[in-house]
Structures are given as C-alpha cells and as structure tokens.
C-alpha cells in the first residue's frame, strides 16, 4: 500500500492506495481559515499537522490493514503557503501565511520599483507577486519580535507546508522540500537548481532558515514509528497542482491538465526544457525524478467555479452549482450572450487588474437559461485563452486535455470545452487526482511499479470529442475575445464606480 497525504487549502486528506493504484480507504478533516484583516489569510500550522496526522491514522484504521503494509508515503500540499518555526521546540513563531494572502503586495511593488522583476523572472520563472512564499517569510521575520536575529543565530527553520510535514513526521530529523515547492518561493533558481544567493539577499531571507531542496521522487527520511506504530519511508513530495499533472499521467511534453475548482489551474508539461513565457504564464518545475528536472507552464483563471457560485448566490437563478447544467439545457445555445466574469480583474494572458465583469448581447428574449449557459461557457473560453498562450510559448500544440475538479461533473461544460479547444477533453474515473499523483510518484520511486505501468492507472471515464465546426468555433471565440477587450480597464475610468 502507498499512503498519500494531501494537505490542501481547505482540508487535510489522506488516502491509501493498493498495488493497482485503487483507493482502499481515506480520512479527511477541514482546516480553519482565518482572515484577521482584509486581504490576509492564515492557517494554524499545529492544526495542519494534527489534522493531517489524524486523517492518515483514520485511513490506516479504515483499511483494516497494519501500517507495516505501507511501502511508502507521498506528500502533496497547497503551494506557496509559508511558515517559520523554532528549531529547538518545533513551535511555529507565527501562523502560516496562506498563498491567497495579499499583505505583502506593497513589498512586491517595491521589488518591481527596484527593477528586480526581469531578474526574478529569469531566475525563478515567476512574476513578482505576493502569491509566492518569499515575501511572506520576510514579513514574518520583520514582524515577529526578535525573529530576524534569531534566524541569523540559526534558531529558526522555515519553509512551505511540505517541509513542515516532513519535519514533523521525521521527528525533526529532516528539513527538506522538493523542487516543485521550491520553485514557488521566488528564491529558487530554476537553472542552477538551488536557492539563489542574489535573490536571498535581495529579499532578505537568511539561507539557514531554508530547507534542503531534493528531487520530488526521492528520499525524505522516515515517518517516526510513534506516529503509525512503524517507520515508513517518505518517497515523494510535490505541490498539489504538479501532483495532479502527474496523477493525470501527463508525463509527455505537450500534455496538459486543467483543474476546475473555484478558479482553474492549468499546467502543461514542457519536458526537460524550462520554457520562458511571453504571455504572462509562469514557468514552474513539474517534478524532479532521478537526475532530471521536468518543467511546466502554468496559467490560472481567477474566477471559474466561482462564477457558477455567483449564479447561485448573487443572481439566485440556480439553487446549487450542480443545477447549472439542467438550467443551461433549457436553451439550445447562449443566443449570442457572452458573460465575462472578470470580477477581480483578468489573469493570464491579459493581466488587467482593472477589468471588471460584463454581460454582452442581451436582448428582450434573453432568459436565465441563456445567462447560465453563457457563464458556463466562460470557464471554457478562459481556459482556451490560457491554453492558447501555452501553445504559443511552448511552440507545440496541445495533445489533449485531462481534467479534474468540482465543475468537471458538468457534461455540458466539458463538451463545450472540447468544442472550443478543438481537441479532446478526458475526464478520468478517479476524482482524487492530486493524491493519486503523489502516490504514483512514491510508488515509482520505491519500485512498486514502473513508468510504463503508470499510464494504465489513469483510466478515462469519458472522453469529450469536439463536435463544433471549425468556423463556428472561431466565430464564437472571436466574439469572446471581443467581449473581453471591452471589459478591460473598466475600473480605471473615472466615475465608472
Ligand atoms: N456541476 C457543476 N457545474 C458547474 N460548476 C460546478 C459543478 N459542481 C461544482 N461546481 C463548481 O466547482 C467548484 C468546487 O469545486 P472544487 O474542486 O471542490 O473547488 P475548490 O478545490 O477550489 O474548493 C465550485 O466553485 C462550484 O461552483
Ligand atoms: O489547495 P488547493 O487545491 O486550493 O491548491 C492551492 C494551490 O496549490 C495554490 O497555488
């Protein structure tokens, strides 16, 4: 058996997989979200650890098998979220600052004003943004009494959630992270494959608080026997979006996955080449295996499933997200209605924080069915925007899209996604793709299965093939792009709000 620990933004999950990568049992606990001030988001590191441990114990107990039957542990986690703890006691000195937290936006503006953005982009593949870990770590060092001095004296350790879990599991033996998590900090040099001295200095992060960077499939020590009654080796660690890419077995360059949750996270494998984006996408490490690093291009859509929630909570035209499909089927098509859900601006490839949402093409005949249908279509249009940018950056066409996340249960949306992309969309039978990815990599690293075997673990539940005529596709997509261009810069105009 392989034990996968999936520490996400809203919950800690643990899943046990058998020899055929089938799920045996699972455990799950929600974690508390704290919003102390507008734009701030924090998690309690102790609660993260306790819920993760409890979830793992629940999964083992529910399996009816002894922990000794577990060959390896794989860890996957919410990325970028950062924390600092005391080396001697293991006490966190401040809550974990979550990836969504915007408190360091000003520090990021200053980095840009100092002209550091091109250097950071070249070295790390990232845009300068409060999303990433570095400014969060610096914020803790600057705002907790004495923290900077203590860090310089070597009394503190820091890192992302994976390094916290590894440190706890190994009883303080191992302070390590993997290349995927490191690549989300804004401190990791993608080309030298190590923490970058110039960036650590510019961002004021002492080297001694940072974990050692290891390959995603590798040795991360042993979970101590006090936790599960026996020692278990930790053999894979990777960020959750990368784990989903691996879980979809997008192992070849050109393969891509899209996770349709609140937002959409799209990653395309670009092989052993770190492709630099000219369209505002991020370059990130997909995983490190053996001696090799594999890279991905990543783009996010801010508002995806959240637009469906808006239909329910804001407009009241559906009573639950699942009802959006039936509602949309009440009409034959969107009848020229285009919804641009730029509620918080637009991400890749537009990057316009002043854009705001709009509905176009309303007529006297427009019904709530048309609005719902057009809103669902906006998830697919936005995904095509990102995927189109990826194809241009990577210089290779998409070889099919694998999908997961809450909204993929919507057949109408999936069919429209295939139609508007002009390529197949594959929904896999197994919903927990993230946990599966960490398990597959742990199993691969510990010799449970081979690279060739992995492919067969990812069974397609349904493949959506494009049915739309190419001319129609381009006409519809053109209308979408036209609509987007009309939403841009809205908030900048005086008197518009
Ligand atoms: N049948 C559906 N059709 C469209 N959207 C859906 C459907 N079911 C769920 N969603 C959307 O999916 C999102 C939840 O997916 P999930 O993967 O759990 O998200 P997250 O991990 O971001 O919390 C919600 O925003 C919801 O509106
Ligand atoms: O925990 P999730 O699934 O919301 O994913 C969070 C991402 O890793 C943030 O970059």
XYZ file of C-alpha atoms and ligand atoms in Angstrom:
534
model
C 0.000 0.000 0.000
C 1.030 3.600 -0.563
C -0.138 6.356 1.797
C -0.796 9.701 0.145
C -1.032 12.827 2.318
C -2.846 15.692 0.566
C -2.667 18.881 2.600
C -4.962 21.319 0.732
C -6.143 24.850 1.360
C -9.423 23.794 2.921
C -8.691 20.314 4.268
C -6.099 17.706 5.174
C -6.726 14.427 3.394
C -5.048 11.024 3.478
C -5.697 8.205 1.021
C -4.340 4.652 0.956
C -3.789 3.141 -2.492
C -3.324 -0.514 -3.364
C -0.929 -2.200 -5.808
C -3.182 -1.234 -8.736
C -3.426 2.398 -7.559
C -7.019 1.794 -6.464
C -8.278 3.642 -3.401
C -8.534 1.453 -0.293
C -9.570 3.976 2.326
C -9.360 7.613 3.280
C -9.534 10.176 6.053
C -10.264 13.885 5.883
C -10.511 16.912 8.205
C -11.371 20.505 7.355
C -8.954 23.201 8.479
C -9.811 26.624 9.871
C -9.439 29.689 7.638
C -8.526 32.904 9.483
C -8.990 36.317 7.904
C -7.591 38.704 10.550
C -7.673 41.754 8.227
C -8.971 42.351 4.695
C -6.665 40.546 2.262
C -4.989 38.447 4.988
C -5.412 34.648 5.109
C -3.803 32.460 7.770
C -3.738 28.802 8.821
C -2.732 27.288 12.150
C 0.361 25.104 11.472
C -0.346 22.905 14.503
C -3.865 22.260 13.232
C -2.479 21.433 9.800
C -0.176 18.851 11.360
C -2.782 17.415 13.747
C -5.479 17.074 11.073
C -3.007 15.543 8.626
C -1.882 13.002 11.209
C -5.470 12.208 12.232
C -6.531 11.799 8.583
C -3.648 9.385 7.972
C -4.469 7.359 11.088
C -8.152 7.216 10.061
C -7.225 5.969 6.593
C -4.970 3.261 8.031
C -7.594 2.160 10.520
C -10.315 2.070 7.860
C -8.139 -0.086 5.611
C -8.181 -2.886 8.198
C -4.512 -3.499 7.445
C -1.415 -2.900 9.577
C 0.718 0.179 8.952
C 3.608 -2.214 8.285
C 1.914 -2.996 4.950
C 2.583 0.588 3.775
C 5.565 0.680 1.422
C 5.931 4.438 1.216
C 4.375 7.819 1.948
C 3.826 10.506 -0.723
C 3.177 14.114 0.301
C 1.362 16.738 -1.749
C 0.355 20.161 -0.496
C -1.152 23.603 -1.037
C 1.735 25.521 -2.516
C 3.387 28.845 -1.596
C 1.880 28.944 1.931
C 4.818 29.711 4.221
C 5.700 29.378 7.902
C 8.605 29.629 10.359
C 9.149 27.543 13.492
C 11.678 27.126 16.309
C 14.317 24.511 15.663
C 14.559 23.537 19.337
C 10.867 23.192 20.196
C 9.061 22.877 16.854
C 6.803 25.792 17.893
C 5.660 27.952 14.956
C 6.517 31.595 15.681
C 3.523 32.882 13.680
C 0.557 31.323 11.794
C 1.187 30.043 8.270
C 0.630 32.826 5.720
C -1.580 31.325 3.022
C -0.952 31.622 -0.733
C -4.094 33.786 -1.135
C -2.786 36.357 1.370
C -2.106 39.808 -0.174
C -0.416 41.555 2.787
C 2.960 41.742 1.014
C 1.639 43.389 -2.172
C 3.415 46.620 -1.216
C 6.759 44.829 -0.739
C 6.266 43.330 -4.207
C 5.641 46.783 -5.673
C 8.926 47.886 -4.112
C 10.768 44.943 -5.658
C 9.356 45.989 -9.022
C 10.336 49.616 -8.424
C 13.877 48.447 -7.702
C 13.862 46.945 -11.200
C 14.129 43.355 -9.932
C 11.217 41.849 -11.882
C 13.207 40.808 -15.003
C 15.950 39.227 -12.869
C 13.401 37.347 -10.768
C 11.550 36.187 -13.881
C 14.755 34.965 -15.499
C 15.941 33.089 -12.452
C 12.691 31.732 -11.000
C 10.214 31.689 -13.921
C 7.772 33.710 -11.774
C 6.235 37.160 -11.903
C 6.783 39.309 -8.800
C 3.657 38.784 -6.714
C 2.519 38.415 -3.115
C 1.249 34.925 -4.097
C 4.729 33.404 -3.706
C 6.444 32.423 -0.431
C 9.496 34.694 -0.212
C 7.835 37.946 0.825
C 5.642 36.024 3.294
C 8.740 34.583 5.014
C 10.343 38.035 5.078
C 7.157 39.509 6.554
C 7.237 37.031 9.459
C 10.922 37.766 10.104
C 10.205 41.501 10.109
C 7.057 41.462 12.243
C 7.646 38.865 14.951
C 9.739 40.285 17.793
C 13.367 39.244 17.550
C 12.715 36.828 14.688
C 15.375 38.192 12.345
C 18.107 37.997 14.984
C 17.012 34.522 15.992
C 17.008 33.410 12.371
C 20.552 34.768 11.889
C 21.612 32.821 15.012
C 20.278 29.643 13.391
C 17.462 29.139 15.895
C 14.612 29.150 13.356
C 13.553 26.983 10.428
C 11.160 27.905 7.658
C 9.580 26.639 4.517
C 6.387 25.609 2.794
C 3.771 23.153 4.101
C 5.587 20.096 2.718
C 8.739 20.923 4.692
C 6.682 21.411 7.854
C 5.016 17.996 7.441
C 8.336 16.288 6.628
C 9.957 17.865 9.685
C 7.072 16.768 11.947
C 6.836 13.259 10.509
C 10.579 12.648 10.806
C 10.685 13.994 14.379
C 12.852 16.953 13.356
C 15.382 14.739 11.535
C 14.783 16.102 8.032
C 14.323 19.730 6.999
C 13.760 19.423 3.255
C 11.488 20.464 0.449
C 11.192 19.309 -3.159
C 11.968 21.132 -6.388
C 8.290 21.845 -7.211
C 7.579 23.563 -3.899
C 10.933 25.359 -4.050
C 10.014 26.678 -7.495
C 7.028 28.545 -5.976
C 9.030 30.550 -3.436
C 10.640 33.190 -5.721
C 14.016 32.150 -4.256
C 14.806 29.040 -6.310
C 16.984 29.289 -9.377
C 15.406 27.028 -11.998
C 18.609 26.779 -13.980
C 21.150 26.182 -11.169
C 18.590 24.073 -9.284
C 19.349 25.695 -5.923
C 18.439 28.609 -3.675
C 19.717 31.728 -5.368
C 22.197 33.791 -3.312
C 21.367 37.064 -5.077
C 17.619 36.618 -4.537
C 18.024 35.575 -0.901
C 19.943 38.801 -0.349
C 17.518 40.994 -2.287
C 14.535 39.500 -0.449
C 16.366 39.350 2.898
C 15.938 35.644 3.556
C 18.769 34.011 5.533
C 19.910 30.767 3.900
C 19.962 28.965 7.255
C 16.163 29.017 7.655
C 15.554 27.379 4.254
C 15.146 23.638 3.778
C 17.389 21.469 1.660
C 15.966 21.065 -1.858
C 15.546 17.469 -3.068
C 14.070 15.737 -6.109
C 10.270 15.196 -5.916
C 10.711 11.454 -6.252
C 13.425 10.700 -3.701
C 14.369 10.136 -0.082
C 12.791 12.364 2.535
C 13.585 10.263 5.595
C 11.177 8.114 7.617
C 7.946 8.888 9.418
C 8.846 8.003 13.015
C 7.287 4.862 14.462
C 5.495 6.912 17.155
C 3.005 8.181 14.559
C 1.806 4.962 12.915
C 3.378 2.190 15.014
C 6.125 1.525 12.483
C 8.683 3.527 10.491
C 7.536 4.404 6.960
C 9.777 5.950 4.287
C 8.667 9.229 2.628
C 9.397 8.771 -1.079
C 7.660 11.594 -2.897
C 6.893 15.268 -2.274
C 5.301 17.666 -4.741
C 2.986 20.664 -4.885
C -0.687 19.856 -5.425
C -1.085 21.207 -8.957
C 2.033 19.349 -10.066
C 0.760 16.205 -8.332
C -2.490 16.497 -10.289
C -0.461 16.753 -13.525
C 1.404 13.585 -12.517
C -1.826 11.884 -11.396
C -3.295 12.506 -14.833
C -0.101 10.858 -16.161
C 0.628 13.932 -18.265
C 4.177 12.644 -18.490
C 4.951 13.694 -22.058
C 5.740 17.204 -23.292
C 2.593 18.815 -24.719
C 0.199 17.044 -22.350
C -1.833 19.254 -20.047
C -4.360 19.207 -17.237
C -6.960 21.652 -16.058
C -8.406 21.586 -12.557
C -11.818 23.310 -12.481
C -12.383 24.454 -8.905
C -13.102 27.929 -7.597
C -10.563 29.044 -10.203
C -8.856 26.985 -12.875
C -5.251 25.794 -12.595
C -3.847 24.790 -15.974
C -0.437 23.145 -16.298
C 1.251 21.960 -19.480
C 4.258 19.649 -19.380
C 7.100 21.141 -21.454
C 9.559 18.296 -20.862
C 13.124 18.936 -19.740
C 13.111 22.452 -21.126
C 12.249 25.433 -18.913
C 10.187 27.434 -21.399
C 10.016 31.171 -20.745
C 6.612 32.708 -21.341
C 5.969 35.835 -23.353
C 2.288 35.746 -22.387
C 2.345 36.135 -18.612
C 2.393 32.418 -17.829
C 4.607 31.026 -15.088
C 7.461 28.622 -15.651
C 7.495 26.072 -12.902
C 9.042 22.708 -12.066
C 6.663 19.853 -12.920
C 8.735 17.336 -10.923
C 12.249 16.126 -10.391
C 12.985 12.444 -10.890
C 16.373 10.737 -10.951
C 18.783 13.405 -12.125
C 16.276 15.158 -14.367
C 14.030 18.158 -13.834
C 10.810 18.342 -15.856
C 9.147 21.701 -16.317
C 5.662 23.039 -16.905
C 3.990 26.226 -17.995
C 1.237 27.284 -15.622
C -1.655 29.678 -16.008
C -4.530 30.373 -13.662
C -8.042 31.606 -14.229
C -9.153 33.546 -11.131
C -12.900 33.076 -11.478
C -14.185 29.740 -12.808
C -16.437 27.685 -10.480
C -16.780 30.935 -8.532
C -18.810 32.308 -11.460
C -21.199 29.363 -11.045
C -21.446 30.200 -7.350
C -22.294 33.778 -8.362
C -25.209 32.428 -10.440
C -26.479 30.795 -7.276
C -25.643 33.304 -4.566
C -25.537 36.569 -6.489
C -28.312 36.111 -9.045
C -30.345 33.284 -7.488
C -31.004 31.705 -10.902
C -29.886 28.238 -9.744
C -30.167 26.628 -6.326
C -26.816 24.773 -6.446
C -23.826 24.603 -8.829
C -24.908 21.126 -9.954
C -28.198 22.639 -11.183
C -26.353 24.803 -13.713
C -26.289 22.022 -16.288
C -30.069 21.427 -16.383
C -30.676 25.155 -16.397
C -28.303 25.648 -19.337
C -30.006 22.802 -21.224
C -33.304 24.694 -21.058
C -31.980 26.674 -24.026
C -30.417 25.431 -27.237
C -27.457 27.786 -27.121
C -26.420 31.034 -25.459
C -28.154 33.019 -28.241
C -25.296 35.491 -28.585
C -24.984 36.196 -24.855
C -21.383 36.397 -23.609
C -20.557 36.592 -19.898
C -17.060 37.782 -18.934
C -16.662 37.009 -15.200
C -13.743 39.405 -14.679
C -14.969 40.035 -11.126
C -11.450 40.600 -9.774
C -9.717 41.607 -12.986
C -8.251 39.254 -15.570
C -5.269 36.918 -15.189
C -3.201 35.253 -17.921
C -2.860 36.101 -20.740
C -4.494 39.547 -20.243
C -3.217 40.611 -16.811
C -5.571 43.516 -16.330
C -6.427 44.170 -12.709
C -8.774 46.981 -13.784
C -11.053 44.789 -15.924
C -14.493 44.072 -14.445
C -17.224 41.610 -15.318
C -19.795 42.249 -18.032
C -22.663 40.601 -19.904
C -22.922 41.257 -23.634
C -25.552 40.552 -26.269
C -28.675 40.853 -24.099
C -31.990 41.065 -25.979
C -35.637 41.068 -24.954
C -35.554 37.305 -25.493
C -32.679 36.591 -23.109
C -33.600 34.217 -20.289
C -31.837 32.999 -17.152
C -31.050 29.817 -19.142
C -29.005 31.860 -21.610
C -27.175 33.615 -18.772
C -26.326 30.330 -17.074
C -25.205 28.743 -20.320
C -23.011 31.728 -21.201
C -21.489 31.686 -17.709
C -20.541 28.008 -18.058
C -19.083 28.773 -21.472
C -16.915 31.487 -19.908
C -14.987 28.816 -17.969
C -14.123 27.121 -21.256
C -13.276 30.360 -23.070
C -10.955 31.475 -20.272
C -9.256 28.067 -20.307
C -8.757 28.350 -24.058
C -7.163 31.773 -23.547
C -4.564 30.222 -21.228
C -4.031 27.096 -23.310
C -3.638 29.160 -26.476
C -0.917 31.194 -24.744
C 0.764 27.958 -23.644
C 0.773 26.567 -27.160
C 2.387 29.748 -28.442
C 5.006 29.819 -25.673
C 5.842 26.137 -25.888
C 5.773 26.094 -29.682
C 3.851 22.841 -29.544
C 0.176 22.003 -29.851
C -1.852 20.589 -27.024
C -2.042 16.810 -27.210
C -5.365 16.603 -25.360
C -6.557 17.976 -22.049
C -7.126 15.921 -18.897
C -9.489 17.401 -16.380
C -10.419 17.204 -12.713
C -12.059 19.387 -10.039
C -15.622 20.054 -8.911
C -17.005 21.513 -12.151
C -15.954 18.633 -14.432
C -19.075 16.729 -13.478
C -20.869 19.163 -15.777
C -21.100 17.331 -19.143
C -22.346 20.390 -20.990
C -19.319 22.369 -19.866
C -16.910 19.561 -20.779
C -18.425 19.168 -24.242
C -18.204 22.904 -24.812
C -14.581 22.858 -23.632
C -13.739 20.209 -26.255
C -15.668 22.186 -28.884
C -13.991 25.487 -28.183
C -10.494 23.986 -27.910
C -10.908 21.760 -30.934
C -9.238 18.929 -29.030
C -10.265 16.020 -26.833
C -11.055 16.532 -23.181
C -10.570 13.464 -21.000
C -12.309 13.106 -17.674
C -10.679 10.418 -15.572
C -12.578 7.904 -13.487
C -10.714 8.806 -10.363
C -11.566 12.199 -8.874
C -8.693 12.422 -6.351
C -6.059 13.074 -8.996
C -3.823 15.102 -6.677
C -3.491 12.397 -4.038
C -3.098 9.809 -6.778
C -0.197 11.783 -8.301
C 1.754 11.814 -5.027
C 1.066 8.090 -4.573
C 2.120 7.227 -8.132
C 5.403 9.069 -7.727
C 6.078 7.487 -4.308
C 5.323 4.056 -5.787
C 7.531 4.723 -8.782
C 10.401 5.884 -6.573
C 10.148 2.833 -4.332
C 9.930 0.362 -7.228
C 6.293 -0.677 -6.644
C 5.522 -0.053 -10.303
C 7.291 1.024 -13.467
C 6.947 4.174 -15.567
C 5.069 2.166 -18.240
C 2.575 0.835 -15.704
C 1.582 4.334 -14.610
C -0.342 5.013 -17.822
C -2.838 2.274 -17.135
C -3.678 3.647 -13.695
C -5.248 6.684 -15.242
C -8.421 5.295 -16.766
C -10.586 7.613 -18.820
C -14.159 7.761 -17.561
C -15.376 9.809 -20.514
C -13.717 11.418 -23.494
C -15.371 14.527 -24.965
C -14.516 14.999 -28.651
C -15.024 18.273 -30.481
C -18.279 18.353 -32.449
C -18.363 22.036 -33.350
C -17.477 23.072 -36.896
C -14.121 24.922 -37.022
C -15.768 28.028 -38.482
C -18.310 28.149 -35.707
C -15.536 27.633 -33.131
C -13.536 30.570 -34.413
C -16.619 32.775 -34.718
C -17.600 32.082 -31.113
C -14.052 32.515 -29.839
C -13.679 35.771 -31.713
C -16.868 37.095 -30.073
C -15.439 36.116 -26.684
C -12.173 37.950 -27.321
C -14.100 40.991 -28.476
C -16.167 40.905 -25.278
C -13.025 40.590 -23.125
C -11.394 43.565 -24.806
C -14.437 45.676 -23.930
C -14.173 44.821 -20.208
C -10.539 45.838 -19.923
C -9.564 48.923 -17.969
C -13.169 49.493 -16.809
C -12.259 50.340 -13.229
C -9.725 52.951 -14.387
C -12.371 55.192 -15.910
C -13.369 57.979 -13.613
C -16.954 57.788 -12.449
C -17.453 54.164 -13.514
C -17.743 53.177 -9.906
N -21.980 20.535 -11.760
C -21.277 21.665 -11.696
N -21.253 22.525 -12.736
C -20.512 23.657 -12.699
N -19.754 24.011 -11.636
C -19.739 23.200 -10.577
C -20.488 21.988 -10.550
N -20.237 21.379 -9.350
C -19.386 22.187 -8.684
N -19.080 23.277 -9.411
C -18.159 24.383 -9.034
O -16.924 23.788 -8.667
C -16.346 24.476 -7.556
C -15.954 23.466 -6.478
O -15.008 22.594 -6.972
P -13.783 22.088 -6.062
O -12.895 21.272 -6.937
O -14.337 21.465 -4.829
O -13.130 23.506 -5.754
P -12.013 24.026 -4.734
O -10.990 22.921 -4.594
O -11.476 25.261 -5.398
O -12.734 24.330 -3.446
C -17.359 25.482 -7.080
O -16.917 26.791 -7.399
C -18.654 25.155 -7.834
O -19.329 26.324 -8.234
O -5.090 23.557 -2.075
P -5.640 23.911 -3.421
O -6.128 22.746 -4.201
O -6.631 25.047 -3.343
O -4.393 24.455 -4.323
C -3.711 25.584 -3.957
C -2.581 25.855 -4.934
O -1.524 24.952 -4.773
C -2.106 27.252 -4.760
O -1.109 27.564 -5.698
